[in-house]
């Protein structure tokens, strides 16, 4: 199954995704974070805004991934983790995080990013790290939003970040519950 997702991600990256200049994207994201820090002056509020933006992006990205690939809905959280890593991240950021740290009940796992492109050309001021800024928190929101679109309510958060001096960046994902599929009003 993992090889299937890897092939889907590679194919999508090569043929289905319109590429954007990486430096332009990275600098634009950096400017956005700087502006949020100036506007909110509280790192927890900035983290919340980045998560909210990411959530809104993730909701749309889930549809985009299904539209551009031959993927079907995943059977379980293990398959979902593979799809996030090998298709979602590959398709959108051209990276493939390592999946690790499964909980005993298989409801929680980590995505380890050896290279986070959002961190390129960025240096986190010590004060921001001390106050709890998670610079790439938009990724957590995007994962959460995408998973909600496939009926999984999750909690997603950063555990480690290279900008804070860690050797890798780690995002933790916990399945809270499966959501009921609801038919929109008037579609029955």
PDB file of C-alpha atoms in Angstrom:
ATOM      1  CA  UNK A   1       0.000   0.000   0.000  1.00  0.00           C
ATOM      2  CA  UNK A   2       2.821   2.413   0.884  1.00  0.00           C
ATOM      3  CA  UNK A   3       4.387   1.936  -2.565  1.00  0.00           C
ATOM      4  CA  UNK A   4       1.038   2.683  -4.175  1.00  0.00           C
ATOM      5  CA  UNK A   5       0.781   5.998  -2.305  1.00  0.00           C
ATOM      6  CA  UNK A   6       4.384   6.859  -3.153  1.00  0.00           C
ATOM      7  CA  UNK A   7       3.677   6.298  -6.866  1.00  0.00           C
ATOM      8  CA  UNK A   8       0.489   8.389  -6.697  1.00  0.00           C
ATOM      9  CA  UNK A   9       2.368  11.227  -4.968  1.00  0.00           C
ATOM     10  CA  UNK A  10       5.241  11.141  -7.473  1.00  0.00           C
ATOM     11  CA  UNK A  11       2.847  11.095 -10.423  1.00  0.00           C
ATOM     12  CA  UNK A  12       0.814  13.985  -9.018  1.00  0.00           C
ATOM     13  CA  UNK A  13       3.941  16.064  -8.369  1.00  0.00           C
ATOM     14  CA  UNK A  14       5.251  15.478 -11.908  1.00  0.00           C
ATOM     15  CA  UNK A  15       2.055  15.916 -13.892  1.00  0.00           C
ATOM     16  CA  UNK A  16      -0.885  17.316 -11.939  1.00  0.00           C
ATOM     17  CA  UNK A  17       0.417  20.194  -9.876  1.00  0.00           C
ATOM     18  CA  UNK A  18       1.062  23.682 -11.163  1.00  0.00           C
ATOM     19  CA  UNK A  19       4.423  24.664  -9.688  1.00  0.00           C
ATOM     20  CA  UNK A  20       5.040  27.963  -7.940  1.00  0.00           C
ATOM     21  CA  UNK A  21       8.459  29.489  -7.400  1.00  0.00           C
ATOM     22  CA  UNK A  22       9.579  28.067  -4.030  1.00  0.00           C
ATOM     23  CA  UNK A  23      11.381  31.215  -2.899  1.00  0.00           C
ATOM     24  CA  UNK A  24       8.368  33.397  -3.681  1.00  0.00           C
ATOM     25  CA  UNK A  25       6.123  31.047  -1.707  1.00  0.00           C
ATOM     26  CA  UNK A  26       8.536  30.863   1.257  1.00  0.00           C
ATOM     27  CA  UNK A  27       9.091  34.624   1.439  1.00  0.00           C
ATOM     28  CA  UNK A  28       5.359  35.327   1.084  1.00  0.00           C
ATOM     29  CA  UNK A  29       4.599  32.911   3.911  1.00  0.00           C
ATOM     30  CA  UNK A  30       7.312  34.517   6.045  1.00  0.00           C
ATOM     31  CA  UNK A  31       5.865  37.973   5.428  1.00  0.00           C
ATOM     32  CA  UNK A  32       2.433  36.664   6.423  1.00  0.00           C
ATOM     33  CA  UNK A  33       3.757  35.295   9.719  1.00  0.00           C
ATOM     34  CA  UNK A  34       5.624  38.543  10.467  1.00  0.00           C
ATOM     35  CA  UNK A  35       2.447  40.541   9.831  1.00  0.00           C
ATOM     36  CA  UNK A  36       0.433  38.242  12.112  1.00  0.00           C
ATOM     37  CA  UNK A  37       3.020  38.685  14.875  1.00  0.00           C
ATOM     38  CA  UNK A  38       2.762  42.467  14.490  1.00  0.00           C
ATOM     39  CA  UNK A  39      -1.046  42.396  14.446  1.00  0.00           C
ATOM     40  CA  UNK A  40      -1.626  40.043  17.360  1.00  0.00           C
ATOM     41  CA  UNK A  41       1.518  40.526  19.499  1.00  0.00           C
ATOM     42  CA  UNK A  42       0.644  37.231  21.259  1.00  0.00           C
ATOM     43  CA  UNK A  43       2.191  34.045  19.904  1.00  0.00           C
ATOM     44  CA  UNK A  44      -0.727  31.845  20.957  1.00  0.00           C
ATOM     45  CA  UNK A  45      -3.071  34.080  18.929  1.00  0.00           C
ATOM     46  CA  UNK A  46      -0.678  33.888  15.958  1.00  0.00           C
ATOM     47  CA  UNK A  47      -0.589  30.089  16.286  1.00  0.00           C
ATOM     48  CA  UNK A  48      -4.400  30.029  16.313  1.00  0.00           C
ATOM     49  CA  UNK A  49      -4.589  32.200  13.190  1.00  0.00           C
ATOM     50  CA  UNK A  50      -2.028  30.047  11.349  1.00  0.00           C
ATOM     51  CA  UNK A  51      -3.983  26.934  12.349  1.00  0.00           C
ATOM     52  CA  UNK A  52      -7.248  28.507  11.157  1.00  0.00           C
ATOM     53  CA  UNK A  53      -5.692  29.492   7.821  1.00  0.00           C
ATOM     54  CA  UNK A  54      -4.236  26.023   7.455  1.00  0.00           C
ATOM     55  CA  UNK A  55      -7.584  24.426   8.268  1.00  0.00           C
ATOM     56  CA  UNK A  56      -9.275  26.406   5.497  1.00  0.00           C
ATOM     57  CA  UNK A  57      -6.499  25.420   3.097  1.00  0.00           C
ATOM     58  CA  UNK A  58      -6.712  21.749   4.128  1.00  0.00           C
ATOM     59  CA  UNK A  59     -10.456  21.601   3.488  1.00  0.00           C
ATOM     60  CA  UNK A  60      -9.837  22.652  -0.105  1.00  0.00           C
ATOM     61  CA  UNK A  61      -6.685  20.577  -0.535  1.00  0.00           C
ATOM     62  CA  UNK A  62      -8.488  17.338   0.292  1.00  0.00           C
ATOM     63  CA  UNK A  63     -10.785  17.885  -2.672  1.00  0.00           C
ATOM     64  CA  UNK A  64      -7.818  18.855  -4.839  1.00  0.00           C
ATOM     65  CA  UNK A  65      -5.870  15.704  -3.958  1.00  0.00           C
ATOM     66  CA  UNK A  66      -8.827  13.457  -4.813  1.00  0.00           C
ATOM     67  CA  UNK A  67      -9.499  15.380  -8.036  1.00  0.00           C
ATOM     68  CA  UNK A  68      -5.899  15.145  -9.252  1.00  0.00           C
ATOM     69  CA  UNK A  69      -5.147  11.560  -8.252  1.00  0.00           C
ATOM     70  CA  UNK A  70      -6.658   8.114  -8.562  1.00  0.00           C
ATOM     71  CA  UNK A  71      -6.866   7.788  -4.787  1.00  0.00           C
ATOM     72  CA  UNK A  72      -9.816   6.269  -3.060  1.00  0.00           C
ATOM     73  CA  UNK A  73     -10.818   6.980   0.510  1.00  0.00           C
ATOM     74  CA  UNK A  74      -8.462   5.351   3.017  1.00  0.00           C
ATOM     75  CA  UNK A  75      -9.655   2.352   5.034  1.00  0.00           C
ATOM     76  CA  UNK A  76      -7.986   3.220   8.332  1.00  0.00           C
ATOM     77  CA  UNK A  77      -5.678   5.700  10.064  1.00  0.00           C
ATOM     78  CA  UNK A  78      -2.535   3.821   8.960  1.00  0.00           C
ATOM     79  CA  UNK A  79      -3.498   4.198   5.300  1.00  0.00           C
ATOM     80  CA  UNK A  80      -4.498   7.801   5.944  1.00  0.00           C
ATOM     81  CA  UNK A  81      -1.075   8.548   7.450  1.00  0.00           C
ATOM     82  CA  UNK A  82       0.596   7.045   4.369  1.00  0.00           C
ATOM     83  CA  UNK A  83      -1.601   9.151   2.088  1.00  0.00           C
ATOM     84  CA  UNK A  84      -0.854  12.355   4.020  1.00  0.00           C
ATOM     85  CA  UNK A  85       2.880  11.713   3.908  1.00  0.00           C
ATOM     86  CA  UNK A  86       3.383  10.252   0.447  1.00  0.00           C
ATOM     87  CA  UNK A  87       0.644  12.012  -1.516  1.00  0.00           C
ATOM     88  CA  UNK A  88      -0.414  15.194   0.288  1.00  0.00           C
ATOM     89  CA  UNK A  89       3.002  16.474   1.366  1.00  0.00           C
ATOM     90  CA  UNK A  90       4.663  15.259  -1.843  1.00  0.00           C
ATOM     91  CA  UNK A  91       2.054  16.878  -4.040  1.00  0.00           C
ATOM     92  CA  UNK A  92       2.077  20.209  -2.267  1.00  0.00           C
ATOM     93  CA  UNK A  93       5.553  20.720  -0.799  1.00  0.00           C
ATOM     94  CA  UNK A  94       7.591  18.033  -2.634  1.00  0.00           C
ATOM     95  CA  UNK A  95       8.643  16.373   0.635  1.00  0.00           C
ATOM     96  CA  UNK A  96       7.770  13.020   2.194  1.00  0.00           C
ATOM     97  CA  UNK A  97       7.692  13.065   6.004  1.00  0.00           C
ATOM     98  CA  UNK A  98       8.515   9.880   7.897  1.00  0.00           C
ATOM     99  CA  UNK A  99       5.620   8.282   9.759  1.00  0.00           C
ATOM    100  CA  UNK A 100       6.615   7.149  13.237  1.00  0.00           C
ATOM    101  CA  UNK A 101       5.538   6.919  16.860  1.00  0.00           C
ATOM    102  CA  UNK A 102       2.285   5.022  16.537  1.00  0.00           C
ATOM    103  CA  UNK A 103       0.373   4.779  19.802  1.00  0.00           C
ATOM    104  CA  UNK A 104      -0.582   1.341  21.142  1.00  0.00           C
ATOM    105  CA  UNK A 105      -4.206   1.873  20.090  1.00  0.00           C
ATOM    106  CA  UNK A 106      -3.190   3.090  16.578  1.00  0.00           C
ATOM    107  CA  UNK A 107      -5.063   6.373  17.023  1.00  0.00           C
ATOM    108  CA  UNK A 108      -2.005   8.634  17.156  1.00  0.00           C
ATOM    109  CA  UNK A 109       1.165   9.015  15.069  1.00  0.00           C
ATOM    110  CA  UNK A 110       3.918  11.489  14.208  1.00  0.00           C
ATOM    111  CA  UNK A 111       5.048  12.949  10.914  1.00  0.00           C
ATOM    112  CA  UNK A 112       8.756  13.750  11.051  1.00  0.00           C
ATOM    113  CA  UNK A 113       9.985  16.343   8.570  1.00  0.00           C
ATOM    114  CA  UNK A 114      13.734  16.216   8.048  1.00  0.00           C
ATOM    115  CA  UNK A 115      13.361  19.225   5.782  1.00  0.00           C
ATOM    116  CA  UNK A 116      10.541  21.728   6.160  1.00  0.00           C
ATOM    117  CA  UNK A 117      10.552  24.060   3.148  1.00  0.00           C
ATOM    118  CA  UNK A 118       8.661  26.732   5.108  1.00  0.00           C
ATOM    119  CA  UNK A 119      11.718  27.032   7.348  1.00  0.00           C
ATOM    120  CA  UNK A 120      14.062  27.910   4.461  1.00  0.00           C
ATOM    121  CA  UNK A 121      15.555  31.410   4.780  1.00  0.00           C
ATOM    122  CA  UNK A 122      13.977  31.749   8.220  1.00  0.00           C
ATOM    123  CA  UNK A 123      15.424  32.337  11.643  1.00  0.00           C
ATOM    124  CA  UNK A 124      13.089  32.344  14.602  1.00  0.00           C
ATOM    125  CA  UNK A 125      13.919  35.100  17.095  1.00  0.00           C
ATOM    126  CA  UNK A 126      14.589  33.641  20.566  1.00  0.00           C
ATOM    127  CA  UNK A 127      11.735  35.664  22.038  1.00  0.00           C
ATOM    128  CA  UNK A 128       9.238  34.138  19.581  1.00  0.00           C
ATOM    129  CA  UNK A 129      10.370  30.617  20.460  1.00  0.00           C
ATOM    130  CA  UNK A 130      10.170  31.362  24.177  1.00  0.00           C
ATOM    131  CA  UNK A 131       6.666  32.760  23.770  1.00  0.00           C
ATOM    132  CA  UNK A 132       5.561  29.607  21.954  1.00  0.00           C
ATOM    133  CA  UNK A 133       5.385  30.566  18.270  1.00  0.00           C
ATOM    134  CA  UNK A 134       5.121  27.547  15.970  1.00  0.00           C
ATOM    135  CA  UNK A 135       6.183  29.141  12.696  1.00  0.00           C
ATOM    136  CA  UNK A 136       4.810  26.373  10.450  1.00  0.00           C
ATOM    137  CA  UNK A 137       1.565  25.878  12.362  1.00  0.00           C
ATOM    138  CA  UNK A 138      -0.319  26.324   9.092  1.00  0.00           C
ATOM    139  CA  UNK A 139       0.677  22.716   8.324  1.00  0.00           C
ATOM    140  CA  UNK A 140      -1.135  21.459  11.426  1.00  0.00           C
ATOM    141  CA  UNK A 141      -4.281  23.272  10.404  1.00  0.00           C
ATOM    142  CA  UNK A 142      -4.034  21.958   6.833  1.00  0.00           C
ATOM    143  CA  UNK A 143      -3.757  18.370   8.057  1.00  0.00           C
ATOM    144  CA  UNK A 144      -6.673  18.853  10.442  1.00  0.00           C
ATOM    145  CA  UNK A 145      -8.849  20.437   7.719  1.00  0.00           C
ATOM    146  CA  UNK A 146      -8.049  17.758   5.146  1.00  0.00           C
ATOM    147  CA  UNK A 147      -8.779  14.972   7.613  1.00  0.00           C
ATOM    148  CA  UNK A 148     -12.080  16.523   8.578  1.00  0.00           C
ATOM    149  CA  UNK A 149     -13.079  16.361   4.917  1.00  0.00           C
ATOM    150  CA  UNK A 150     -12.646  12.570   5.066  1.00  0.00           C
ATOM    151  CA  UNK A 151     -14.697  12.414   8.275  1.00  0.00           C
ATOM    152  CA  UNK A 152     -11.887  12.256  10.831  1.00  0.00           C
ATOM    153  CA  UNK A 153     -11.883  14.708  13.716  1.00  0.00           C
ATOM    154  CA  UNK A 154      -8.275  15.116  14.800  1.00  0.00           C
ATOM    155  CA  UNK A 155      -5.968  17.106  17.016  1.00  0.00           C
ATOM    156  CA  UNK A 156      -2.737  18.127  15.280  1.00  0.00           C
ATOM    157  CA  UNK A 157       0.208  19.918  16.876  1.00  0.00           C
ATOM    158  CA  UNK A 158       3.944  20.492  16.615  1.00  0.00           C
ATOM    159  CA  UNK A 159       6.160  18.586  19.044  1.00  0.00           C
ATOM    160  CA  UNK A 160       9.547  19.688  17.722  1.00  0.00           C
ATOM    161  CA  UNK A 161      10.743  22.279  15.217  1.00  0.00           C
ATOM    162  CA  UNK A 162      14.114  22.827  13.574  1.00  0.00           C
ATOM    163  CA  UNK A 163      13.671  26.571  14.003  1.00  0.00           C
ATOM    164  CA  UNK A 164      13.701  25.979  17.760  1.00  0.00           C
ATOM    165  CA  UNK A 165      16.995  24.105  17.580  1.00  0.00           C
ATOM    166  CA  UNK A 166      15.634  20.568  17.228  1.00  0.00           C
ATOM    167  CA  UNK A 167      17.247  18.201  14.729  1.00  0.00           C
ATOM    168  CA  UNK A 168      13.930  17.601  12.923  1.00  0.00           C
ATOM    169  CA  UNK A 169      10.406  18.959  12.894  1.00  0.00           C
ATOM    170  CA  UNK A 170       7.702  16.657  14.234  1.00  0.00           C
ATOM    171  CA  UNK A 171       3.948  16.987  13.858  1.00  0.00           C
ATOM    172  CA  UNK A 172       1.742  14.814  16.056  1.00  0.00           C
ATOM    173  CA  UNK A 173      -1.693  13.678  14.821  1.00  0.00           C
ATOM    174  CA  UNK A 174      -4.348  12.199  17.126  1.00  0.00           C
ATOM    175  CA  UNK A 175      -7.643  10.780  15.893  1.00  0.00           C
ATOM    176  CA  UNK A 176     -10.352  12.039  18.249  1.00  0.00           C
ATOM    177  CA  UNK A 177     -13.265  10.327  16.532  1.00  0.00           C
ATOM    178  CA  UNK A 178     -14.737   9.344  13.207  1.00  0.00           C
ATOM    179  CA  UNK A 179     -17.368  11.831  12.075  1.00  0.00           C
ATOM    180  CA  UNK A 180     -20.742  10.784  10.712  1.00  0.00           C
ATOM    181  CA  UNK A 181     -21.263  11.286   7.014  1.00  0.00           C
ATOM    182  CA  UNK A 182     -24.096  13.746   6.718  1.00  0.00           C
ATOM    183  CA  UNK A 183     -26.101  14.422   3.605  1.00  0.00           C
ATOM    184  CA  UNK A 184     -26.455  18.175   3.034  1.00  0.00           C
ATOM    185  CA  UNK A 185     -29.996  19.494   3.454  1.00  0.00           C
ATOM    186  CA  UNK A 186     -31.975  19.097   0.244  1.00  0.00           C
ATOM    187  CA  UNK A 187     -29.693  16.378  -1.208  1.00  0.00           C
ATOM    188  CA  UNK A 188     -31.698  13.383   0.025  1.00  0.00           C
TER     189      UNK A 188
END
